[in-house]
JSON list of C-alpha atoms in Angstrom, two decimals:
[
{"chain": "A", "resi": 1, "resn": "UNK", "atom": "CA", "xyz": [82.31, 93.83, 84.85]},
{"chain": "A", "resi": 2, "resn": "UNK", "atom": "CA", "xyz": [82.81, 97.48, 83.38]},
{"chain": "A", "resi": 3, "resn": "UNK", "atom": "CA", "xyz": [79.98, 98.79, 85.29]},
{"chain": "A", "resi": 4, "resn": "UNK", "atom": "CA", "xyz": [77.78, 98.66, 87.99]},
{"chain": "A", "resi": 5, "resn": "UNK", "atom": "CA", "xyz": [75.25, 96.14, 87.14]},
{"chain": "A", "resi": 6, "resn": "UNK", "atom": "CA", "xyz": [71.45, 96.31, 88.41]},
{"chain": "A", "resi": 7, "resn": "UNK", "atom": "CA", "xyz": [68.88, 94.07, 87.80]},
{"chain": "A", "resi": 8, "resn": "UNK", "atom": "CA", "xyz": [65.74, 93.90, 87.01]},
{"chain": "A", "resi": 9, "resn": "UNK", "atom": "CA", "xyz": [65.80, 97.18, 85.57]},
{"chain": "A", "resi": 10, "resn": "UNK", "atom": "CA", "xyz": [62.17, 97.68, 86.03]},
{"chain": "A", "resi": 11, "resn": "UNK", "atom": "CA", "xyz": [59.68, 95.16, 88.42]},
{"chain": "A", "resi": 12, "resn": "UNK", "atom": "CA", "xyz": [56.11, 95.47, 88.94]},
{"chain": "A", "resi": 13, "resn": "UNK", "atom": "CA", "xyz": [54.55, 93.83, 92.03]},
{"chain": "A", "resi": 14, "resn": "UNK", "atom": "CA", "xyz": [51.34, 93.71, 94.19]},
{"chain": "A", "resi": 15, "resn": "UNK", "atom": "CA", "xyz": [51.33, 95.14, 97.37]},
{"chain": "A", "resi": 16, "resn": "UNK", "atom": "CA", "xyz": [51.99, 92.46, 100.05]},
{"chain": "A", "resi": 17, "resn": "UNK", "atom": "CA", "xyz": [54.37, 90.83, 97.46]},
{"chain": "A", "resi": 18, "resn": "UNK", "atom": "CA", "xyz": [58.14, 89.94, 98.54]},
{"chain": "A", "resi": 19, "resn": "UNK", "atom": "CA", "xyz": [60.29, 91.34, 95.94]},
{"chain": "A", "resi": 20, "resn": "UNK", "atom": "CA", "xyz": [64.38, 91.04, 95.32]},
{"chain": "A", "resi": 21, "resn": "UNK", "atom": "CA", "xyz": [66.29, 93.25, 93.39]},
{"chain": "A", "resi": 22, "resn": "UNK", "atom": "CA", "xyz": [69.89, 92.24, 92.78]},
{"chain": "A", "resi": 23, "resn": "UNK", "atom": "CA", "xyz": [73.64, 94.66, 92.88]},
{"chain": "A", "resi": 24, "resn": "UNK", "atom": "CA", "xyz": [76.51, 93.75, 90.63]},
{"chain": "A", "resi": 25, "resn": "UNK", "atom": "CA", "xyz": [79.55, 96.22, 92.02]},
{"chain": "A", "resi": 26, "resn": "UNK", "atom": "CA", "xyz": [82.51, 96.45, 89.81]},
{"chain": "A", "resi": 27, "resn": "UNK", "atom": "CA", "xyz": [84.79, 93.65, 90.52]},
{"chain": "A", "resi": 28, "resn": "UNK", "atom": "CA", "xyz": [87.09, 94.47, 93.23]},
{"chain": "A", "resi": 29, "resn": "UNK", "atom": "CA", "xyz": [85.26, 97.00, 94.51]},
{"chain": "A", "resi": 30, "resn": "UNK", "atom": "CA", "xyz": [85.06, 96.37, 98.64]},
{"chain": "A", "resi": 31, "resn": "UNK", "atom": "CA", "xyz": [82.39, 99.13, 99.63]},
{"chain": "A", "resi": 32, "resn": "UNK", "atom": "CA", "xyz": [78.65, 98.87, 98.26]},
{"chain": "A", "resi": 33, "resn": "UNK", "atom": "CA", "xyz": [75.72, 101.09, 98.70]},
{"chain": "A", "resi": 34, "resn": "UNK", "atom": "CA", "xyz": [72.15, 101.48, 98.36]},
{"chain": "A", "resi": 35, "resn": "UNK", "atom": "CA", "xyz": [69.82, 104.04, 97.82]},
{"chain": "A", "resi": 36, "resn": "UNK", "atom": "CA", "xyz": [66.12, 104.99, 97.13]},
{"chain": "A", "resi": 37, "resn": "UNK", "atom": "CA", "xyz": [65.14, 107.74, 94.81]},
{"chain": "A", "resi": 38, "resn": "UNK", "atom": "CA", "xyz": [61.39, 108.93, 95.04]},
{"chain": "A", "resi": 39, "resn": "UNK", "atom": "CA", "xyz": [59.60, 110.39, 92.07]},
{"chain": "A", "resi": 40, "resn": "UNK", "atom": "CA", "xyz": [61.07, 113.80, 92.01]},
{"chain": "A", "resi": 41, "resn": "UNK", "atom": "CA", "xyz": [63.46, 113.62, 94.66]},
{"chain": "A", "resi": 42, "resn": "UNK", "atom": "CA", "xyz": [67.04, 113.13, 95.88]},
{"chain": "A", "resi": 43, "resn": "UNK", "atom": "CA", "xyz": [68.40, 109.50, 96.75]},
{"chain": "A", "resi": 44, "resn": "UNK", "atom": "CA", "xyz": [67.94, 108.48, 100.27]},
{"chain": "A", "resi": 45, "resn": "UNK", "atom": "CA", "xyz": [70.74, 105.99, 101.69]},
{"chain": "A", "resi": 46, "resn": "UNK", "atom": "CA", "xyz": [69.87, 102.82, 102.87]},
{"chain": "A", "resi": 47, "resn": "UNK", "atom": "CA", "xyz": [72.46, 100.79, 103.96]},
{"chain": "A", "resi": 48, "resn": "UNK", "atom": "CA", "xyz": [76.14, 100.41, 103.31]},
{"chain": "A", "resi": 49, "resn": "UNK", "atom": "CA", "xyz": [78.04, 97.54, 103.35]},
{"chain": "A", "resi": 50, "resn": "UNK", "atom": "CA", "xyz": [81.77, 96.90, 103.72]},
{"chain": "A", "resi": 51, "resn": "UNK", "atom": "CA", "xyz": [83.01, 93.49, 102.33]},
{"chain": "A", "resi": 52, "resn": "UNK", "atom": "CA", "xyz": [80.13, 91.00, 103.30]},
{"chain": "A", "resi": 53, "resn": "UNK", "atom": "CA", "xyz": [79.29, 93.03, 106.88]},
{"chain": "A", "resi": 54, "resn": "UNK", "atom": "CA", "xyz": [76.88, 95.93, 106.89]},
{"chain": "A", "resi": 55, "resn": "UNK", "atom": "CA", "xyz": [78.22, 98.90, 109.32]},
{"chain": "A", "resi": 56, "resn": "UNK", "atom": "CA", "xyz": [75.36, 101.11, 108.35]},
{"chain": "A", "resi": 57, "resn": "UNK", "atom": "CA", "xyz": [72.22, 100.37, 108.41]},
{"chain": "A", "resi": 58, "resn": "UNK", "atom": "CA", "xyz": [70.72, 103.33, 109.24]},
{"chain": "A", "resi": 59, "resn": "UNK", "atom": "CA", "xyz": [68.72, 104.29, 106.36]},
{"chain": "A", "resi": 60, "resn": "UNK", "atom": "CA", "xyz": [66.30, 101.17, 105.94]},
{"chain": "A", "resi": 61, "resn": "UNK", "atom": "CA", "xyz": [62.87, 102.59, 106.54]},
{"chain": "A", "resi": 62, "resn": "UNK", "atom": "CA", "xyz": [61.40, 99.71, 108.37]},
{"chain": "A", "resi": 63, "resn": "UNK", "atom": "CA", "xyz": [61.87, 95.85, 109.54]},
{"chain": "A", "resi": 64, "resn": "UNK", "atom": "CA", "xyz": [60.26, 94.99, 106.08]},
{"chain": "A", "resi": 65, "resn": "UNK", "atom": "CA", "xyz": [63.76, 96.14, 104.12]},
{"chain": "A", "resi": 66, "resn": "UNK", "atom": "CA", "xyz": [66.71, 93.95, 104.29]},
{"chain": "A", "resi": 67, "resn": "UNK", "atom": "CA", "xyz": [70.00, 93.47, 102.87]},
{"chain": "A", "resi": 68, "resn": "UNK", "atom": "CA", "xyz": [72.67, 91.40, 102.46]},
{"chain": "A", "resi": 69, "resn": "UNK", "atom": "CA", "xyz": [76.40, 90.96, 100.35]},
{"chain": "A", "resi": 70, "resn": "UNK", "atom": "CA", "xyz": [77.92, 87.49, 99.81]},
{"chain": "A", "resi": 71, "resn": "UNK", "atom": "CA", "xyz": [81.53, 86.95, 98.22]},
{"chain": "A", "resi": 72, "resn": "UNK", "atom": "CA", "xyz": [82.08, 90.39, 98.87]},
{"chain": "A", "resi": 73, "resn": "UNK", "atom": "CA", "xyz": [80.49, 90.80, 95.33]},
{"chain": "A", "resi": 74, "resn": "UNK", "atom": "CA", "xyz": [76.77, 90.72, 95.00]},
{"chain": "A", "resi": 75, "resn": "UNK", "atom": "CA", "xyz": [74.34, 92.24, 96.72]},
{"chain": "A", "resi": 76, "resn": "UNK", "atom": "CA", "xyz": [70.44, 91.80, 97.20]},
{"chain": "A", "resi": 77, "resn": "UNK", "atom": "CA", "xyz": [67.64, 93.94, 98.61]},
{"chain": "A", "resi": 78, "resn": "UNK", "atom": "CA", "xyz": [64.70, 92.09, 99.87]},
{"chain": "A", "resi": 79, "resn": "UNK", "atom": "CA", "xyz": [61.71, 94.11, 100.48]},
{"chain": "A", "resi": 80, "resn": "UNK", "atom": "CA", "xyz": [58.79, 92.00, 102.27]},
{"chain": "A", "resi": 81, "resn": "UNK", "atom": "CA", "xyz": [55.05, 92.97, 102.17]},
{"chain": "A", "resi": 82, "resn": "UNK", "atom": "CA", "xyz": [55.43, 95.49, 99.44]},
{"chain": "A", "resi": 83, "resn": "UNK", "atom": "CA", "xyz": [53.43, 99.01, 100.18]},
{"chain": "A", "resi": 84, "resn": "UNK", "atom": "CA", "xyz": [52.69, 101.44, 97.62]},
{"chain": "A", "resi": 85, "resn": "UNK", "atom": "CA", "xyz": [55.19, 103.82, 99.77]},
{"chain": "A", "resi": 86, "resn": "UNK", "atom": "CA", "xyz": [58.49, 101.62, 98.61]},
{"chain": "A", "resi": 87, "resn": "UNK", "atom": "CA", "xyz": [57.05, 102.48, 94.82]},
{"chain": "A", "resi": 88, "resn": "UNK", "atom": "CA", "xyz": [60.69, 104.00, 93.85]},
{"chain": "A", "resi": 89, "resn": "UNK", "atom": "CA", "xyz": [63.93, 103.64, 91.80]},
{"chain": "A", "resi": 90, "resn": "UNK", "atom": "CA", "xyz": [66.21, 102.00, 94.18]},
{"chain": "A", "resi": 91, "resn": "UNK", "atom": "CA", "xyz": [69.97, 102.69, 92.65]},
{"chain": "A", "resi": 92, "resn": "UNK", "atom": "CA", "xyz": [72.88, 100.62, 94.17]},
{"chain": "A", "resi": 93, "resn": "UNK", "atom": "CA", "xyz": [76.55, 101.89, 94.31]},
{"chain": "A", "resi": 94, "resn": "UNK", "atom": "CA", "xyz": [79.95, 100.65, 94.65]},
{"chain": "A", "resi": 95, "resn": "UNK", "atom": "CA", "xyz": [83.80, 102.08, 95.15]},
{"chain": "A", "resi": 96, "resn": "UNK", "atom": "CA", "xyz": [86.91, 101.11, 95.46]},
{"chain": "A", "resi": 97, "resn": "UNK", "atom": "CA", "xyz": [87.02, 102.26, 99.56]},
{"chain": "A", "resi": 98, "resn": "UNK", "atom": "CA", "xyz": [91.12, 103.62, 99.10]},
{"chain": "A", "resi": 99, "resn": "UNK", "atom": "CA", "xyz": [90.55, 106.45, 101.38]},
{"chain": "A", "resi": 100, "resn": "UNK", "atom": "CA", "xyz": [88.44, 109.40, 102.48]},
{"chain": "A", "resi": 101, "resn": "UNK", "atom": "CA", "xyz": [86.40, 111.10, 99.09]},
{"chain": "A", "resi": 102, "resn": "UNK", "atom": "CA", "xyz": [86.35, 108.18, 96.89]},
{"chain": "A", "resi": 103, "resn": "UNK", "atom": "CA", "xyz": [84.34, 108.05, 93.70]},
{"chain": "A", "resi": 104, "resn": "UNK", "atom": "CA", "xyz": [81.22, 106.02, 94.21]},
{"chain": "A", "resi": 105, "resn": "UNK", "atom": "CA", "xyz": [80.03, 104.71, 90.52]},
{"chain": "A", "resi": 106, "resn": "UNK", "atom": "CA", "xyz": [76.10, 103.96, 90.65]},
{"chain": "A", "resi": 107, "resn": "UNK", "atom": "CA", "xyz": [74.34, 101.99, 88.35]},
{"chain": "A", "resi": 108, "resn": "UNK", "atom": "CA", "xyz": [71.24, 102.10, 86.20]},
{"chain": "A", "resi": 109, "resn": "UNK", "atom": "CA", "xyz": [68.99, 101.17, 88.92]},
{"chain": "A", "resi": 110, "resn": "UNK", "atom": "CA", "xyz": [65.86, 99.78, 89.69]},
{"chain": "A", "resi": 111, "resn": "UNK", "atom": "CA", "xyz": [62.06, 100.91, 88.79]},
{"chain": "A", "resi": 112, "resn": "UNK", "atom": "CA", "xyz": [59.84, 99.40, 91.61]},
{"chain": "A", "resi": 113, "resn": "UNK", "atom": "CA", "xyz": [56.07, 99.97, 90.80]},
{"chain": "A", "resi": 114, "resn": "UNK", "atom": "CA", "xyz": [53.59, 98.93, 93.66]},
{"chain": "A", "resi": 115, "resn": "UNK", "atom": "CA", "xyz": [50.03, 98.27, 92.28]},
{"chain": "B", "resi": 1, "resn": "UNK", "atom": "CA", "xyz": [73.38, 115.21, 110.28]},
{"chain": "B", "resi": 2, "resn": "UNK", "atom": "CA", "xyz": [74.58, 117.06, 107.48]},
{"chain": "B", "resi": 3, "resn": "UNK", "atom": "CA", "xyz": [71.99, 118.43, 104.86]},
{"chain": "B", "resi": 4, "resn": "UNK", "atom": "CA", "xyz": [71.93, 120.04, 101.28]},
{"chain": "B", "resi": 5, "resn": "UNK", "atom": "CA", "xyz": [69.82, 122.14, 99.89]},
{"chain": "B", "resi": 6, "resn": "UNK", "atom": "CA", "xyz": [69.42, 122.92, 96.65]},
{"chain": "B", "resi": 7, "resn": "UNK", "atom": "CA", "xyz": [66.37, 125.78, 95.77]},
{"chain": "B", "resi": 8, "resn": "UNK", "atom": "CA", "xyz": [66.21, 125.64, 92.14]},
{"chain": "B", "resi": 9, "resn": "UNK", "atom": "CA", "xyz": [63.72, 122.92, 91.13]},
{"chain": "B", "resi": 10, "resn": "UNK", "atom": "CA", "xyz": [64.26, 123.86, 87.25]},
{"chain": "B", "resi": 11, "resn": "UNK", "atom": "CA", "xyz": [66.23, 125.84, 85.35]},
{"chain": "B", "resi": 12, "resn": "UNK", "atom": "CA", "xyz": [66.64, 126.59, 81.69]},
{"chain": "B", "resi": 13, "resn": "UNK", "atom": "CA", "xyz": [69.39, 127.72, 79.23]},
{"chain": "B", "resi": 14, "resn": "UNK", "atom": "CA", "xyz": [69.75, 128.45, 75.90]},
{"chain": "B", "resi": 15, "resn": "UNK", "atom": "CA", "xyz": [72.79, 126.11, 73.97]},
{"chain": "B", "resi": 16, "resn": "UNK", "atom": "CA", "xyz": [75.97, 128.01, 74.17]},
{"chain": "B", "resi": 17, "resn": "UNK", "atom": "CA", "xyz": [75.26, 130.25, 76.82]},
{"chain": "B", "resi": 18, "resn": "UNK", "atom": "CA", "xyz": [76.06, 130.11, 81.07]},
{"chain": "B", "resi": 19, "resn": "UNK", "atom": "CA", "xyz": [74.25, 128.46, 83.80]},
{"chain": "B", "resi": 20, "resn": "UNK", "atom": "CA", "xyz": [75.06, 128.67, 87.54]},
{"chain": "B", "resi": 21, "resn": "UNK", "atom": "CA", "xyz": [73.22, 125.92, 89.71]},
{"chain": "B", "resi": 22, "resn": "UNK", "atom": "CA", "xyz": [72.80, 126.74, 93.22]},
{"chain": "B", "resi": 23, "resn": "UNK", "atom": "CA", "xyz": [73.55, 124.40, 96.04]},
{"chain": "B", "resi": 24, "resn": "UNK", "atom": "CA", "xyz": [73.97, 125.15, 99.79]},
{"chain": "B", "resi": 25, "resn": "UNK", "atom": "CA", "xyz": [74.94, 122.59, 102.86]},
{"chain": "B", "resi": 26, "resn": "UNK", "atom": "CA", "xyz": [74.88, 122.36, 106.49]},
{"chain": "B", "resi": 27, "resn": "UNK", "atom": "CA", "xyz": [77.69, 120.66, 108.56]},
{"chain": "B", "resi": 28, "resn": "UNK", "atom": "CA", "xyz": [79.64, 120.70, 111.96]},
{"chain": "B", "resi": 29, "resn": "UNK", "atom": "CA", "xyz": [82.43, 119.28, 110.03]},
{"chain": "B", "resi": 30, "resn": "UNK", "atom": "CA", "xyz": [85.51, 121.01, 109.64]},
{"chain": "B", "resi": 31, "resn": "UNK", "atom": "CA", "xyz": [86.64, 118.61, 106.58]},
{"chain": "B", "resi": 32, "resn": "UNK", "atom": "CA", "xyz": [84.72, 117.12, 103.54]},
{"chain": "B", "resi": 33, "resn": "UNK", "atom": "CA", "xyz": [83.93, 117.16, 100.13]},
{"chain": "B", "resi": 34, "resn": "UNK", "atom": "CA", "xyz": [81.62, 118.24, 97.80]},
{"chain": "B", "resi": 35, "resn": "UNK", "atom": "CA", "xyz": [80.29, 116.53, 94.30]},
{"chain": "B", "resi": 36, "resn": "UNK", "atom": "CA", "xyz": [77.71, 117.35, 91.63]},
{"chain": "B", "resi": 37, "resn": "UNK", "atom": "CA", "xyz": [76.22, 114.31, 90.21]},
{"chain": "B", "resi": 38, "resn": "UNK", "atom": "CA", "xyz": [74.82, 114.25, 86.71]},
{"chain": "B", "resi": 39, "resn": "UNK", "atom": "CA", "xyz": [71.53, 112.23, 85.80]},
{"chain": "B", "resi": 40, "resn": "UNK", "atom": "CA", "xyz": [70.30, 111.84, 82.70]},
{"chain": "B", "resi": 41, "resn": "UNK", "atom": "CA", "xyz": [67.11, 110.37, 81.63]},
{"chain": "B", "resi": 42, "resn": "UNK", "atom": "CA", "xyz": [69.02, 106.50, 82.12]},
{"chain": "B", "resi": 43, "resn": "UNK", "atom": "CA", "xyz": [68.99, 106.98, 85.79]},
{"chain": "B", "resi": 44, "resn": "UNK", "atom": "CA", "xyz": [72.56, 106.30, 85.83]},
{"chain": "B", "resi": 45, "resn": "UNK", "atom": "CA", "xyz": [73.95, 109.04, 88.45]},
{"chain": "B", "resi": 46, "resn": "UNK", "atom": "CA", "xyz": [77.37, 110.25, 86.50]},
{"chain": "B", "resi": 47, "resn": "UNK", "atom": "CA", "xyz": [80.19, 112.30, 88.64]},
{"chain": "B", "resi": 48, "resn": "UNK", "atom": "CA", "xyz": [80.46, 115.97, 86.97]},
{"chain": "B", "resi": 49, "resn": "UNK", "atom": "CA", "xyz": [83.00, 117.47, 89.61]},
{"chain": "B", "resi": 50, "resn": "UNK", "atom": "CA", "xyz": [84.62, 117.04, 93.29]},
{"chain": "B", "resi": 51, "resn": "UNK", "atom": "CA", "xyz": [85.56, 119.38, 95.41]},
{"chain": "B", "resi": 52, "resn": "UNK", "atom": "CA", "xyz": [87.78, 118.91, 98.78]},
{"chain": "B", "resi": 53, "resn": "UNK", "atom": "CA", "xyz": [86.72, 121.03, 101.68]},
{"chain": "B", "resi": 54, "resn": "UNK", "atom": "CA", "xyz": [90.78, 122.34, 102.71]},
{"chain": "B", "resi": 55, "resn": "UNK", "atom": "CA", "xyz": [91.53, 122.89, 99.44]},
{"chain": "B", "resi": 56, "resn": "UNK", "atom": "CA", "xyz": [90.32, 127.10, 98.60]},
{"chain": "B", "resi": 57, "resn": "UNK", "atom": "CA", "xyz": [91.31, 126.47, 94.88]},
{"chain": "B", "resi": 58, "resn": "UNK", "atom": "CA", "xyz": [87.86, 125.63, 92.79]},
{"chain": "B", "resi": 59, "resn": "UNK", "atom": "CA", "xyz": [87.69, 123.01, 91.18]},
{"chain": "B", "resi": 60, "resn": "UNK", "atom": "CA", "xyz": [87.04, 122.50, 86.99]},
{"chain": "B", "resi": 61, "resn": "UNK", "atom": "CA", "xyz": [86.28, 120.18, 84.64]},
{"chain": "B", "resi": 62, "resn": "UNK", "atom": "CA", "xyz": [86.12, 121.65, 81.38]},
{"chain": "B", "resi": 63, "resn": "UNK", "atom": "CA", "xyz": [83.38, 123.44, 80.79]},
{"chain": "B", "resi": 64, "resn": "UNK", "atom": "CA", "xyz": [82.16, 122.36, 84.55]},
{"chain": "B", "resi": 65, "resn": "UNK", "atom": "CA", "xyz": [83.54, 124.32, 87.45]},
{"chain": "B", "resi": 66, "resn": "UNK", "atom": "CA", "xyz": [82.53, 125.44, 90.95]},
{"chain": "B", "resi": 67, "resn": "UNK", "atom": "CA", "xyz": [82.33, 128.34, 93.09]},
{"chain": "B", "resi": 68, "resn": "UNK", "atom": "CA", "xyz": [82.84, 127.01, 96.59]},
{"chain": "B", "resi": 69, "resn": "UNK", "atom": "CA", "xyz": [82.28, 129.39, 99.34]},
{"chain": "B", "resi": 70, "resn": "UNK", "atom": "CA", "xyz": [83.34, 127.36, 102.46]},
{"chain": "B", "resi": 71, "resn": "UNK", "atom": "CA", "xyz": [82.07, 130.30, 104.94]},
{"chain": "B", "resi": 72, "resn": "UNK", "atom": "CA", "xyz": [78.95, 130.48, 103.88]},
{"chain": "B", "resi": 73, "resn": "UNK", "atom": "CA", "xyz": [78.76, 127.17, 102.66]},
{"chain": "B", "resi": 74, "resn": "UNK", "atom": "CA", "xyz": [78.31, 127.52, 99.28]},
{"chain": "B", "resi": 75, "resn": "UNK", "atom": "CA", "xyz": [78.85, 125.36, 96.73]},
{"chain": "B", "resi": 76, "resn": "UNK", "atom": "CA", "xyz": [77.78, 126.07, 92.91]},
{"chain": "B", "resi": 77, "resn": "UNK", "atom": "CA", "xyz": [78.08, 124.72, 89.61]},
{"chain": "B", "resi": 78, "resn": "UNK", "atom": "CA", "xyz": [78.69, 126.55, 86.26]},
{"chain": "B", "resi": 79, "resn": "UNK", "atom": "CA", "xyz": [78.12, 125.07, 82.95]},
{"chain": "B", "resi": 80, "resn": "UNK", "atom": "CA", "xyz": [79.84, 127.25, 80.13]},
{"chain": "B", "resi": 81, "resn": "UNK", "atom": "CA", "xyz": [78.94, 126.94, 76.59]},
{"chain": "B", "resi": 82, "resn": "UNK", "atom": "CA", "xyz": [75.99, 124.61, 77.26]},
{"chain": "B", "resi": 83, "resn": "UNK", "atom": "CA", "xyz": [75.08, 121.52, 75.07]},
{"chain": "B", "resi": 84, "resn": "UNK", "atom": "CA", "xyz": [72.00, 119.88, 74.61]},
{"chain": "B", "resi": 85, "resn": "UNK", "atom": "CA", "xyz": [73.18, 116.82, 75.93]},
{"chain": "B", "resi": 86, "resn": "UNK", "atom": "CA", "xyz": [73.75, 118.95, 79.44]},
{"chain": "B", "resi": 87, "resn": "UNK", "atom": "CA", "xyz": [69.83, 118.03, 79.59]},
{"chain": "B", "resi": 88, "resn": "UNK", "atom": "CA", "xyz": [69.45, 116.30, 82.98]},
{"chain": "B", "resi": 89, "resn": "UNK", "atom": "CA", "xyz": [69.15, 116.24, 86.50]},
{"chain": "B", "resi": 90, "resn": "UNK", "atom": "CA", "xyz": [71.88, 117.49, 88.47]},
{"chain": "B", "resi": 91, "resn": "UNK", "atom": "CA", "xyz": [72.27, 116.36, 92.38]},
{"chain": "B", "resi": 92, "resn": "UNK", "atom": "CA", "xyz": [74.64, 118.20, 94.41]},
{"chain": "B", "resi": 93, "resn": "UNK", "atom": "CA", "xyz": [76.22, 115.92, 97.28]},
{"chain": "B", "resi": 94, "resn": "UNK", "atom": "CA", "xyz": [78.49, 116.02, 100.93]},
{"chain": "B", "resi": 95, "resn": "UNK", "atom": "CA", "xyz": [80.47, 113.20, 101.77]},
{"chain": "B", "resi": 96, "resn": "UNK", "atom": "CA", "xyz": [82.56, 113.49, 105.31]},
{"chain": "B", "resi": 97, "resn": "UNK", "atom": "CA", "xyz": [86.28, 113.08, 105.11]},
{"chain": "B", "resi": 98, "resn": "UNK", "atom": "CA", "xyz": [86.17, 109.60, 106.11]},
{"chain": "B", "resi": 99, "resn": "UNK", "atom": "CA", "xyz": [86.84, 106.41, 104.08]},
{"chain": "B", "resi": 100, "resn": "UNK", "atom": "CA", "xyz": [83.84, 105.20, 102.95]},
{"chain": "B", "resi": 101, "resn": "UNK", "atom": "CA", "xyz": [81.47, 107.88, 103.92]},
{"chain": "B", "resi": 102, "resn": "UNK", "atom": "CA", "xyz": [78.11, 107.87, 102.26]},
{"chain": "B", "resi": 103, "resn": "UNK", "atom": "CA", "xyz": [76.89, 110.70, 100.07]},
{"chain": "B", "resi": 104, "resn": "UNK", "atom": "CA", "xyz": [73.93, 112.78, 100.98]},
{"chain": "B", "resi": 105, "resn": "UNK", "atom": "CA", "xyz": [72.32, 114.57, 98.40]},
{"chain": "B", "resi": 106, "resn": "UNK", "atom": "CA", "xyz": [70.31, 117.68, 97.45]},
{"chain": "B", "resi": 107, "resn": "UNK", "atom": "CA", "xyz": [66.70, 116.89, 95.68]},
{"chain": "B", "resi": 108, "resn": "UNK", "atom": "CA", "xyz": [68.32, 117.61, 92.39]},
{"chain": "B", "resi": 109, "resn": "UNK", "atom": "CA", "xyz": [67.77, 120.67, 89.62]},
{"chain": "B", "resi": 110, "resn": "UNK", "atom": "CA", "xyz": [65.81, 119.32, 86.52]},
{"chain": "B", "resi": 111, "resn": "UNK", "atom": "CA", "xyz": [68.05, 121.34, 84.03]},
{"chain": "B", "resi": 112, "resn": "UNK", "atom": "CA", "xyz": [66.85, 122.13, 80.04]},
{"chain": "B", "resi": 113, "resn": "UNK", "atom": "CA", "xyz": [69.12, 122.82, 77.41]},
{"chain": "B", "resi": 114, "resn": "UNK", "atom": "CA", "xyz": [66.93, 124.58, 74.66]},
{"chain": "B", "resi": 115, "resn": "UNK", "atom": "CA", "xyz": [68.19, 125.49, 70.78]}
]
């Protein structure tokens, strides 16, 4: 596609719900990221993948956040037993991984709201 | 770990006239680079300007340019002859010189354009 594509762009949930929020990269694009973005602050990493595999994983905040890349294309990021903590934009990224400083484009992201 | 800083929570300009953003970093690294990201009330993060750590010459984008102090690791953005649509968020960013390397980010500068 032209862009980064996230969806849902907005998702409401109870707390102790399972929810799934799904990464489009730009075709051809090999390295994928994703971030969280708190009310008022910066964006956090997450995780990082490479192709399908998953280097970095440093970021996820706790067992309950997973991730995972299939076709080397689309992503998904499960988060299990929602708390009212993960209540965030989560904002996924992509780039064309040619060499050191390469542009990451980011898409529109996703609203999580946990009641 | 590498962290930015950025101590401005808000700032406001009148249309047509200067603003300087501040933005400062910490790293052992001895090569890098340096981005301001752009976001705008669509959440979409949008790449204003990069800047390569062994390169002295700052960089510009039009009315976007830096002043990049590597010593005192410095890096800020100027916005001449502001426009309304400058309205947004603006996240400054490090990325190590390796391929792939995740950004980390500053917790942003809300900035207004007023008439």
């Amino acid at each position: 596609g032209a862009g980064v594509s996230q969806s849902p762009s907005n998702k409401v949930t109870e707390k102790g719900k399972d929810v799934e929020l799904r990464c489009d990269p730009i075709s051809g694009h090999t390295a994928l990221y994703w971030y969280r973005q708190r009310l008022g602050q910066g964006l956090e990493f997450l995780i990082y993948f490479q192709g399908n595999s998953a280097p970095d994983k440093s970021g996820l905040p706790s067992d309950r956040f997973s991730a995972e890349r299939t076709g080397e294309s689309v992503s998904t990021l499960t988060i299990q037993r929602t708390q009212q903590e993960d209540s965030a934009v989560y904002l996924c990224a992509s780039s064309a991984d040619r060499g050191p400083g390469e542009k990451l484009f980011f898409g529109s992201g996703t609203q999580l709201s946990v009641l | 770990a590498q962290t930015v800083t950025q101590s401005q929570p808000e700032m406001s300009v009148q249309e047509a006239e200067t603003v300087t953003l501040s933005c400062t970093y910490d790293t052992s690294e001895s090569n890098y680079y340096l981005f301001w990201y752009k976001q705008p009330p669509s959440r979409q993060m949008i790449l204003v300007i990069r800047q390569e750590a062994y390169k002295q010459q700052n960089a510009t984008e039009n009315r976007f340019s830096v002043n990049f102090q590597k010593a005192a690791k410095s890096f800020s953005l100027k916005i001449s002859d502001s426009q309304l649509g400058d309205t947004a968020m603006y996240f400054c960013a490090f990325m190590k010189h390796e391929p792939a390397s995740k950004l980390t980010f500053g917790t942003g500068t809300r900035l207004q354009v007023t008439l």
